[in-house]
GROMACS .gro file of C-alpha atoms in nm:
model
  339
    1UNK     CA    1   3.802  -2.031  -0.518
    2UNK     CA    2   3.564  -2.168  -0.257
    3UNK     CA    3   3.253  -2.256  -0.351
    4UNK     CA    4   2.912  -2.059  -0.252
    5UNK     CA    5   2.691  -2.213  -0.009
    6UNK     CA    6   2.368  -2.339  -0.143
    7UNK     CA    7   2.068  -2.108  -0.060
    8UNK     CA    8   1.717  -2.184  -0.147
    9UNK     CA    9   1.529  -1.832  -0.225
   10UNK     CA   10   1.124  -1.877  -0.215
   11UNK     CA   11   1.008  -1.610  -0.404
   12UNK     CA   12   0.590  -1.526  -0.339
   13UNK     CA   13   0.369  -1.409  -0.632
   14UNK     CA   14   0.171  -1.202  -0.608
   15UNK     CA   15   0.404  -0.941  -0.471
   16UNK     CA   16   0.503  -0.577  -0.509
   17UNK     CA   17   0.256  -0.339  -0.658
   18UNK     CA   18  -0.086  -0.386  -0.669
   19UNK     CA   19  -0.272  -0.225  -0.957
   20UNK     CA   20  -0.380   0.117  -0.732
   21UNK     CA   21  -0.024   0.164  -0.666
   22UNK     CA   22   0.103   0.109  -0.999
   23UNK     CA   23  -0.180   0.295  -1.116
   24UNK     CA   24  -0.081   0.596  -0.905
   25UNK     CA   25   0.341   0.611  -1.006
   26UNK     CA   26   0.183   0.584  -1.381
   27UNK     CA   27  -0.005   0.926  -1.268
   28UNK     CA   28   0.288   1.123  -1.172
   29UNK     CA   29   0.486   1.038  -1.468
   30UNK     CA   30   0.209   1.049  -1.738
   31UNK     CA   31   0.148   1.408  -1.609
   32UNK     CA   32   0.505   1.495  -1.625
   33UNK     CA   33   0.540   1.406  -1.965
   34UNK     CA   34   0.195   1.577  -2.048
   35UNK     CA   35   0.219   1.938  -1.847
   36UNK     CA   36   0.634   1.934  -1.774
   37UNK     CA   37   0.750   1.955  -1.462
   38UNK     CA   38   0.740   2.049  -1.194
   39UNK     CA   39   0.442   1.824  -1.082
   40UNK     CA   40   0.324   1.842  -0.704
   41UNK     CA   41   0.178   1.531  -0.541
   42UNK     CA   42   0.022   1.637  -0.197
   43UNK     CA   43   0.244   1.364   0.030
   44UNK     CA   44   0.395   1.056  -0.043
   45UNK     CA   45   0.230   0.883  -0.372
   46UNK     CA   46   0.323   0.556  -0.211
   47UNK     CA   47   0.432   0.414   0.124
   48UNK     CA   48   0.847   0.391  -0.075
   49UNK     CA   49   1.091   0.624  -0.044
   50UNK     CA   50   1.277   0.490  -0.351
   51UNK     CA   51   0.973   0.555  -0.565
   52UNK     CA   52   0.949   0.884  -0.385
   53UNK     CA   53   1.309   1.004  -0.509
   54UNK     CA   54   1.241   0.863  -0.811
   55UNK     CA   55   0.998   1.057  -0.886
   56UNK     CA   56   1.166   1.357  -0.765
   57UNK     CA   57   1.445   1.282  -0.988
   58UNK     CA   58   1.195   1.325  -1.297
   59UNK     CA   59   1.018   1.650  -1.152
   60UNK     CA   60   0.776   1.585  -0.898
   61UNK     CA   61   0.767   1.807  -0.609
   62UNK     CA   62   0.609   1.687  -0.275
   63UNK     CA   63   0.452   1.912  -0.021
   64UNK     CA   64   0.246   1.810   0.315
   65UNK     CA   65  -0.007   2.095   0.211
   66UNK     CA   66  -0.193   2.265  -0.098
   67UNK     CA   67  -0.034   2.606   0.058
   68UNK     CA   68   0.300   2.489  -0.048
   69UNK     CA   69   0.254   2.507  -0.383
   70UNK     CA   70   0.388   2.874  -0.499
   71UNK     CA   71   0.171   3.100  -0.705
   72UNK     CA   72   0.335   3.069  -1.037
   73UNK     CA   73   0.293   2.693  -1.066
   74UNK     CA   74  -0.099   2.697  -0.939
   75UNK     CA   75  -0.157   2.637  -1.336
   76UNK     CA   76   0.066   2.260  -1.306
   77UNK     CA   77  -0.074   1.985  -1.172
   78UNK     CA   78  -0.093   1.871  -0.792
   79UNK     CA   79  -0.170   1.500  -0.790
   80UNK     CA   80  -0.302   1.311  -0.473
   81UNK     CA   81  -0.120   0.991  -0.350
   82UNK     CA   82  -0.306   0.694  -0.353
   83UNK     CA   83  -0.405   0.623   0.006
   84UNK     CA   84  -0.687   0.941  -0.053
   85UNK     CA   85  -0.739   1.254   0.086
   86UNK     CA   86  -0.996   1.370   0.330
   87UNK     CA   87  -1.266   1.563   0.108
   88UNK     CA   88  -1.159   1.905   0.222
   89UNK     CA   89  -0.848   1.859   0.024
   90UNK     CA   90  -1.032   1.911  -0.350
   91UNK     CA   91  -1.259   2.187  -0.201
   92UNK     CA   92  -0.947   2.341  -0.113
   93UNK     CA   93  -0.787   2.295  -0.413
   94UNK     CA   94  -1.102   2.429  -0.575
   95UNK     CA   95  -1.066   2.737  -0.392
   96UNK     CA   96  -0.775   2.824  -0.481
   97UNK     CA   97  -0.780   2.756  -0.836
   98UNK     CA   98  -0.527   2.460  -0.869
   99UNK     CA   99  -0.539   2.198  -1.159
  100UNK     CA  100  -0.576   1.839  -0.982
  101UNK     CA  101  -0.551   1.500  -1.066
  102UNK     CA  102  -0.667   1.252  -0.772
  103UNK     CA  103  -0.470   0.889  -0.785
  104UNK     CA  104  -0.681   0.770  -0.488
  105UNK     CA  105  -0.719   0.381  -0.549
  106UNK     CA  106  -0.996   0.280  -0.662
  107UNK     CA  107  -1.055   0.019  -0.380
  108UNK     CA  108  -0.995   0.291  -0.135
  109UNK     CA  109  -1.270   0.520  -0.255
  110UNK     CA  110  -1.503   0.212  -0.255
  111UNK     CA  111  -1.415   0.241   0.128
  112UNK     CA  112  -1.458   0.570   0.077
  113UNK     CA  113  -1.844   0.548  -0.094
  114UNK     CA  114  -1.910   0.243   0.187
  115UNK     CA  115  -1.821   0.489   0.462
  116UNK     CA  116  -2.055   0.754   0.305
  117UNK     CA  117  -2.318   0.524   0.257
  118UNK     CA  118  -2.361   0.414   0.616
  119UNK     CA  119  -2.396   0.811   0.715
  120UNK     CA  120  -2.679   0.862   0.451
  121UNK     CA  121  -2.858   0.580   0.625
  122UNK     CA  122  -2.817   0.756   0.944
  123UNK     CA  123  -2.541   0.527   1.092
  124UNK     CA  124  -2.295   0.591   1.307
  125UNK     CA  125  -1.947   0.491   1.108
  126UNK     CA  126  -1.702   0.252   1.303
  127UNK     CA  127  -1.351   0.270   1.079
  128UNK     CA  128  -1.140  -0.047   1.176
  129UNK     CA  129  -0.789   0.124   1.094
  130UNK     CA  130  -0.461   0.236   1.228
  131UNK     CA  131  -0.452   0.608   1.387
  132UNK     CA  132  -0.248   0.835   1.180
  133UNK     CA  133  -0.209   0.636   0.837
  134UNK     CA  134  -0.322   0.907   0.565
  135UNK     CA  135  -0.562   0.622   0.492
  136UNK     CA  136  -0.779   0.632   0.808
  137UNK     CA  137  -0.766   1.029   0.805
  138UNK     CA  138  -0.856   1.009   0.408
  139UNK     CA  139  -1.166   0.829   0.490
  140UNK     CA  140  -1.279   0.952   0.815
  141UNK     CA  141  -1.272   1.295   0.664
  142UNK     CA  142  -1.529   1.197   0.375
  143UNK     CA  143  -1.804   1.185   0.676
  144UNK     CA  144  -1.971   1.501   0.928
  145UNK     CA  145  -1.704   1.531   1.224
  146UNK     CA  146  -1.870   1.316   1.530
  147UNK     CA  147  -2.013   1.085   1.277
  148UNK     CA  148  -1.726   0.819   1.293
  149UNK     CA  149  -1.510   0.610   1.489
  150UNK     CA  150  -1.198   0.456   1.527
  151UNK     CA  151  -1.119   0.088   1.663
  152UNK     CA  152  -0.755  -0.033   1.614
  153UNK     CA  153  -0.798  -0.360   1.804
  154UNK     CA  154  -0.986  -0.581   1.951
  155UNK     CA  155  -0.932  -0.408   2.318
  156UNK     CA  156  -1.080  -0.065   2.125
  157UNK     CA  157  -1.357  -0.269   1.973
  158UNK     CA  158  -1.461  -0.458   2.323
  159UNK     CA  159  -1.452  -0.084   2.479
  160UNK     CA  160  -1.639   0.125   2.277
  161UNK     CA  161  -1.955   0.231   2.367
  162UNK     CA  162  -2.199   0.413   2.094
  163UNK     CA  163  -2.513   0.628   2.191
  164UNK     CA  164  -2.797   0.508   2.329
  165UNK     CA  165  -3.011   0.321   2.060
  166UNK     CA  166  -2.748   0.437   1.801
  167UNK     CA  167  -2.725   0.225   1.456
  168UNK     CA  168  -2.381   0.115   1.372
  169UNK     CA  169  -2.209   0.065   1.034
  170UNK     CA  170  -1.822  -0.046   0.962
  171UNK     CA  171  -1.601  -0.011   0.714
  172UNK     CA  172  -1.193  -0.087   0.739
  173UNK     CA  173  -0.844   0.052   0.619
  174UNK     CA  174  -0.801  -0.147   0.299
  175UNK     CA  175  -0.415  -0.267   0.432
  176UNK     CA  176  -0.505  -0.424   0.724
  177UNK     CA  177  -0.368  -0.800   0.861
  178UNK     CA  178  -0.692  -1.048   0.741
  179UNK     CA  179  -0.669  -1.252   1.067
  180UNK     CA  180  -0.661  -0.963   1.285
  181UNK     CA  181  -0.915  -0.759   1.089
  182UNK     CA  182  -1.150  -1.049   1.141
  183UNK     CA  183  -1.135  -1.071   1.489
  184UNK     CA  184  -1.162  -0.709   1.547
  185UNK     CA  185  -1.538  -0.760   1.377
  186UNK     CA  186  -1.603  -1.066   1.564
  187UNK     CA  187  -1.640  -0.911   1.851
  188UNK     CA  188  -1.765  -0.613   1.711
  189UNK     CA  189  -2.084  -0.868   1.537
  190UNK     CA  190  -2.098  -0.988   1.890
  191UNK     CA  191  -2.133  -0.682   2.066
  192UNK     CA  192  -2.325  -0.522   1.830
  193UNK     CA  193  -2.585  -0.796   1.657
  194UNK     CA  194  -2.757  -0.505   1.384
  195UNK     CA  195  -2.424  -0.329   1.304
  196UNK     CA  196  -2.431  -0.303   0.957
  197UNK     CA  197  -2.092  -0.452   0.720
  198UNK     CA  198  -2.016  -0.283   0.423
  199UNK     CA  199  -2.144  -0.336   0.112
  200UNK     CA  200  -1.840  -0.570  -0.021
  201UNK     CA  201  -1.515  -0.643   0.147
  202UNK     CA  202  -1.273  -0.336   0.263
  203UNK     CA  203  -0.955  -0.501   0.274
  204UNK     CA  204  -0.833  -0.508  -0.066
  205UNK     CA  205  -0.753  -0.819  -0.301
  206UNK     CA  206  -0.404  -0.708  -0.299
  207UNK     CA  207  -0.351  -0.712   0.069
  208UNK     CA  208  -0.552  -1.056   0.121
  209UNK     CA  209  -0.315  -1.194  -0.181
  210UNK     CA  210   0.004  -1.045  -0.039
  211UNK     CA  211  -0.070  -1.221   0.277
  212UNK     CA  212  -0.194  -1.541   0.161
  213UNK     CA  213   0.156  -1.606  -0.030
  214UNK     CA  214   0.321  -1.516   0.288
  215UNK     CA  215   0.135  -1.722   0.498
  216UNK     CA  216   0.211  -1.994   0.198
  217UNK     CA  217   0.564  -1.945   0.196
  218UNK     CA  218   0.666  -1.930   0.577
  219UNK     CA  219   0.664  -2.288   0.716
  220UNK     CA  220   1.021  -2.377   0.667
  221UNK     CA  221   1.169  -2.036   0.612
  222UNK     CA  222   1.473  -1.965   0.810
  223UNK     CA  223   1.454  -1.651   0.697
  224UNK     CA  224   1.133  -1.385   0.598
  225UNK     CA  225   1.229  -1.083   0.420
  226UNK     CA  226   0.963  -0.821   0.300
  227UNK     CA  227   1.056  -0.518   0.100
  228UNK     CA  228   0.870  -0.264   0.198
  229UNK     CA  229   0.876   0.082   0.423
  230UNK     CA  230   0.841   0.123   0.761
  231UNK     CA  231   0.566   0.330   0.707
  232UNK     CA  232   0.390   0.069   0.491
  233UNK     CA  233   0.096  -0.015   0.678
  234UNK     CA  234   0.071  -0.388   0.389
  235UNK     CA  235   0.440  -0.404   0.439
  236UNK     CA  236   0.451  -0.414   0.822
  237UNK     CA  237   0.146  -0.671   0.825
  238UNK     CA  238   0.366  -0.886   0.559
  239UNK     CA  239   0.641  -0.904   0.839
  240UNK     CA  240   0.329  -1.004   1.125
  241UNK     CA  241   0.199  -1.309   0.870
  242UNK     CA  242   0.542  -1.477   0.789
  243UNK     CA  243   0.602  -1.509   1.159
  244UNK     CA  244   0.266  -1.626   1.260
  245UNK     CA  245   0.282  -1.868   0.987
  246UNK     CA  246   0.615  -2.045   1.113
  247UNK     CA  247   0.904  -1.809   0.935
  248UNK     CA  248   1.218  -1.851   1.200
  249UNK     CA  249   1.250  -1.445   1.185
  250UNK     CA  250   1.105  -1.201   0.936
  251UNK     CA  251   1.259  -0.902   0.906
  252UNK     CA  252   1.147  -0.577   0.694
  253UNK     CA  253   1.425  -0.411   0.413
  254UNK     CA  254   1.393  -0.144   0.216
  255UNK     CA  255   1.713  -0.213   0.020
  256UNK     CA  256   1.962  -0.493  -0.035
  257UNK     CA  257   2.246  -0.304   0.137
  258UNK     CA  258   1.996  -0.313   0.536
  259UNK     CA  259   2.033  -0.727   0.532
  260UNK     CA  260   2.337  -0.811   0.715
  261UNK     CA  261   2.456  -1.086   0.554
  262UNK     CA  262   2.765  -1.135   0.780
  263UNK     CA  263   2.534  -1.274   1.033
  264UNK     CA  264   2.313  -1.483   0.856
  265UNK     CA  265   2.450  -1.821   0.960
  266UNK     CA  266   2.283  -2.175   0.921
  267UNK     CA  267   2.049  -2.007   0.621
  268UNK     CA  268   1.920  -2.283   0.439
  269UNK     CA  269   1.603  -2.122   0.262
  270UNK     CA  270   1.498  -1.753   0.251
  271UNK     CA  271   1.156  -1.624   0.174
  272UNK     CA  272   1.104  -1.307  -0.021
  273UNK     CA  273   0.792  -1.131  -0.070
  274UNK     CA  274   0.776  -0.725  -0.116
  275UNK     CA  275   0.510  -0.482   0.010
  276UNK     CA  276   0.198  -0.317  -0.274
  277UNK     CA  277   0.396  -0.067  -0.279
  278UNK     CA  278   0.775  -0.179  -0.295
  279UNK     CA  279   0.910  -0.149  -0.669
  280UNK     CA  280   1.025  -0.496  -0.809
  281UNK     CA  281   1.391  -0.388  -0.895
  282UNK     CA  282   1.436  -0.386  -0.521
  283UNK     CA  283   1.381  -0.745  -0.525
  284UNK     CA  284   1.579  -0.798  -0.806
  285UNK     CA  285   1.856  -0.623  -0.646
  286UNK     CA  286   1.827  -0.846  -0.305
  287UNK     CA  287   1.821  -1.150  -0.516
  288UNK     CA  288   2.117  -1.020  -0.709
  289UNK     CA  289   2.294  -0.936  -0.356
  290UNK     CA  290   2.229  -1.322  -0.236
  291UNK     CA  291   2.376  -1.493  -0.582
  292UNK     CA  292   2.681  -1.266  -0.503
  293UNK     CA  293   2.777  -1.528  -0.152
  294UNK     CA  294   2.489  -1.783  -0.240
  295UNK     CA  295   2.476  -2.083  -0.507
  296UNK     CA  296   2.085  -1.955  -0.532
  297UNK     CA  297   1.792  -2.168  -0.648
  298UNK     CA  298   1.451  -1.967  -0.705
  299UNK     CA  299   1.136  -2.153  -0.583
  300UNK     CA  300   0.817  -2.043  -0.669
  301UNK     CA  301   0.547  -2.017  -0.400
  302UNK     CA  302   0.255  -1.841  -0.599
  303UNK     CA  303  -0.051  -1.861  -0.481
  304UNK     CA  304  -0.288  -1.660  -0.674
  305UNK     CA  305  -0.258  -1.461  -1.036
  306UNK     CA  306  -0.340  -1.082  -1.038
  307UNK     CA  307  -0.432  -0.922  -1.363
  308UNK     CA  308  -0.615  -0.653  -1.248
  309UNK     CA  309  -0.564  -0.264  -1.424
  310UNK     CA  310  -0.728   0.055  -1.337
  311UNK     CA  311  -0.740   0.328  -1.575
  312UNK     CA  312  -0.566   0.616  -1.544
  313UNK     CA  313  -0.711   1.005  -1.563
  314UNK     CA  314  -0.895   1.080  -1.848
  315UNK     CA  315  -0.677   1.390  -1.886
  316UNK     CA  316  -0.374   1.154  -1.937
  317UNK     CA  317  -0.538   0.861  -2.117
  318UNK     CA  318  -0.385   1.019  -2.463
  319UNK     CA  319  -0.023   1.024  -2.322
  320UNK     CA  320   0.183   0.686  -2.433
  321UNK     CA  321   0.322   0.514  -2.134
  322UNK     CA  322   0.640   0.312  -2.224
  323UNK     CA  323   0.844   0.018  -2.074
  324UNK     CA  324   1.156   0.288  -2.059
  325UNK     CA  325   0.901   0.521  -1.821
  326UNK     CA  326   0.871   0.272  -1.575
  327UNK     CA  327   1.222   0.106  -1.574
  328UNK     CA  328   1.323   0.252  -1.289
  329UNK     CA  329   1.088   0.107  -1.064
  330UNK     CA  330   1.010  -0.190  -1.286
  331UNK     CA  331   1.355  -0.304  -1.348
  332UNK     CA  332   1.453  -0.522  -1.649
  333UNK     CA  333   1.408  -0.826  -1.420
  334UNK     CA  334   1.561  -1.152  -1.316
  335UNK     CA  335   1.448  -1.446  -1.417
  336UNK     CA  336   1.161  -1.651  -1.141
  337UNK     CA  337   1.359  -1.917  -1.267
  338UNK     CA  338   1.694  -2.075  -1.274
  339UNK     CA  339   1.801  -2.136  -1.664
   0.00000   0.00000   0.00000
């Protein structure tokens, strides 16, 4: 039997869920052992399909709109995902007489309460953001129509022109590339001398970790590979940093079986980080996929230590949450380290 090629695997920390994210999965399932199922969650709960059908698999049900939901379960739950909802949704909700449980991270409603905040002092709100990401239209709605703006780059932000003697406050999406971000309010601080920041930082520790183990890990890397979704706004941003940062290519999976290993040729060391919201038995599986062709050593490129928690519902807080309930995006885990 030939022997496997060596292959050097740097594995980031931190990586995978951040605490909103795992806060928002232990949502879903806490209700569905609490009420039953079915549980609806209004969208995605997270930017991953394989937590989505997960979930699914246990009872949720996800719909686009409250209207979905048919009039004999209005007494279950309806959760909303974690990226936040504009606040029409709850009125809505109200209205028609639903029982719901909001997962919104925590850091995102700090945007939320930022965004809010510059209103009541009579500014004009400029959202740095991505058009479209549930995100954005989660916190634009949480301010008067006319009352915000968007700026996506720094073309947007060295075009826009407010009103006449108009006072300016920003806020951004809490996913957002660091690097770019900043430059985007560079010019916006140079343009605009009085606009007002927010009141602490909008991009999230999560994201600004994520990124700074990337940006750690990628000198040297032949190969990048983030887990994460396409529609991942962290994910896709992972992907940017590892080839700024001197990764040969980066590429974004979602599982083990997208990585054509028939064509990976000359691989001496691959880099593996994973999206907030990509579940860690994904990367378990990819490094399990590599050992199967590789003689694999794990190196550690950590570069910070996350021990945040948020708490959960008060309606749920009484329901036990066990290692068993969150296998299946948890995993049992492969060793960071060679024995």
């Amino acid at each position: 039997m030939a022997s496997k090629p060596p292959l050097t695997i740097r594995l980031c920390g931190p990586r995978g869920f951040c605490a909103g994210v795992d806060r928002a999965i232990q949502i879903v399932i806490l209700a569905l052992k609490k009420y039953g199922a079915p549980v609806y969650v209004r969208h995605e709960i997270v930017h991953n399909r394989y937590v989505v059908e997960g979930l699914q698999a246990r009872g949720a049900i996800f719909v686009e709109e409250l209207d979905e939901i048919p009039d004999e379960h209005h007494n279950q739950p309806v959760i909303f995902s974690a990226h936040g909802v504009p606040k029409s949704v709850p009125e809505e909700a109200r209205l028609q007489n639903l029982f719901y449980l909001d997962a919104t991270c925590p850091l995102v409603s700090k945007v939320h309460k930022q965004a809010m905040r510059h209103q009541r002092n009579g500014r004009h709100v400029i959202l740095i953001g991505h058009s479209g990401h549930p995100e954005v239209i989660g916190t634009m709605g949480q301010v008067d129509a006319g009352t915000v703006s968007l700026i996506e780059n720094v073309e947007d932000a060295e075009n826009y022109q407010p009103l006449p003697g108009q006072k300016l406050g920003f806020v951004s999406q809490t996913t957002l590339s660091v690097e770019d971000t900043a430059e985007i309010i560079e010019v916006l601080k140079r343009r605009f001398p009085d606009i007002e920041p927010p009141a602490a930082e909008s991009i999230c520790y999560a994201t600004t970790n994520r990124q700074e183990a990337v940006r750690a890990a990628a000198p040297g890397s032949d190969l990048f590979l983030i887990v994460g979704a396409p529609n991942s706004s962290n994910s896709r941003r992972l992907v940017e940093v590892a080839e700024r940062f001197g990764a040969q290519k980066s590429l974004l999976v979602q599982r083990a079986a997208e990585i054509d290993f028939a064509h990976l040729n000359d691989v001496h060391t691959v880099s593996l980080s994973a999206g907030a919201s990509a579940p860690e038995i994904i990367v378990d599986e990819i490094i399990a996929a590599f050992r199967k062709r590789y003689d694999v050593t794990i190196e550690i490129a950590e570069t910070a230590v996350e021990n945040e928690t948020f708490l959960v519902n008060r309606e749920l807080r009484e329901v036990v949450l066990t290692p068993e309930d969150m296998e299946f995006v948890n995993g049992k885990g492969i060793p960071d380290k060679d024995k």
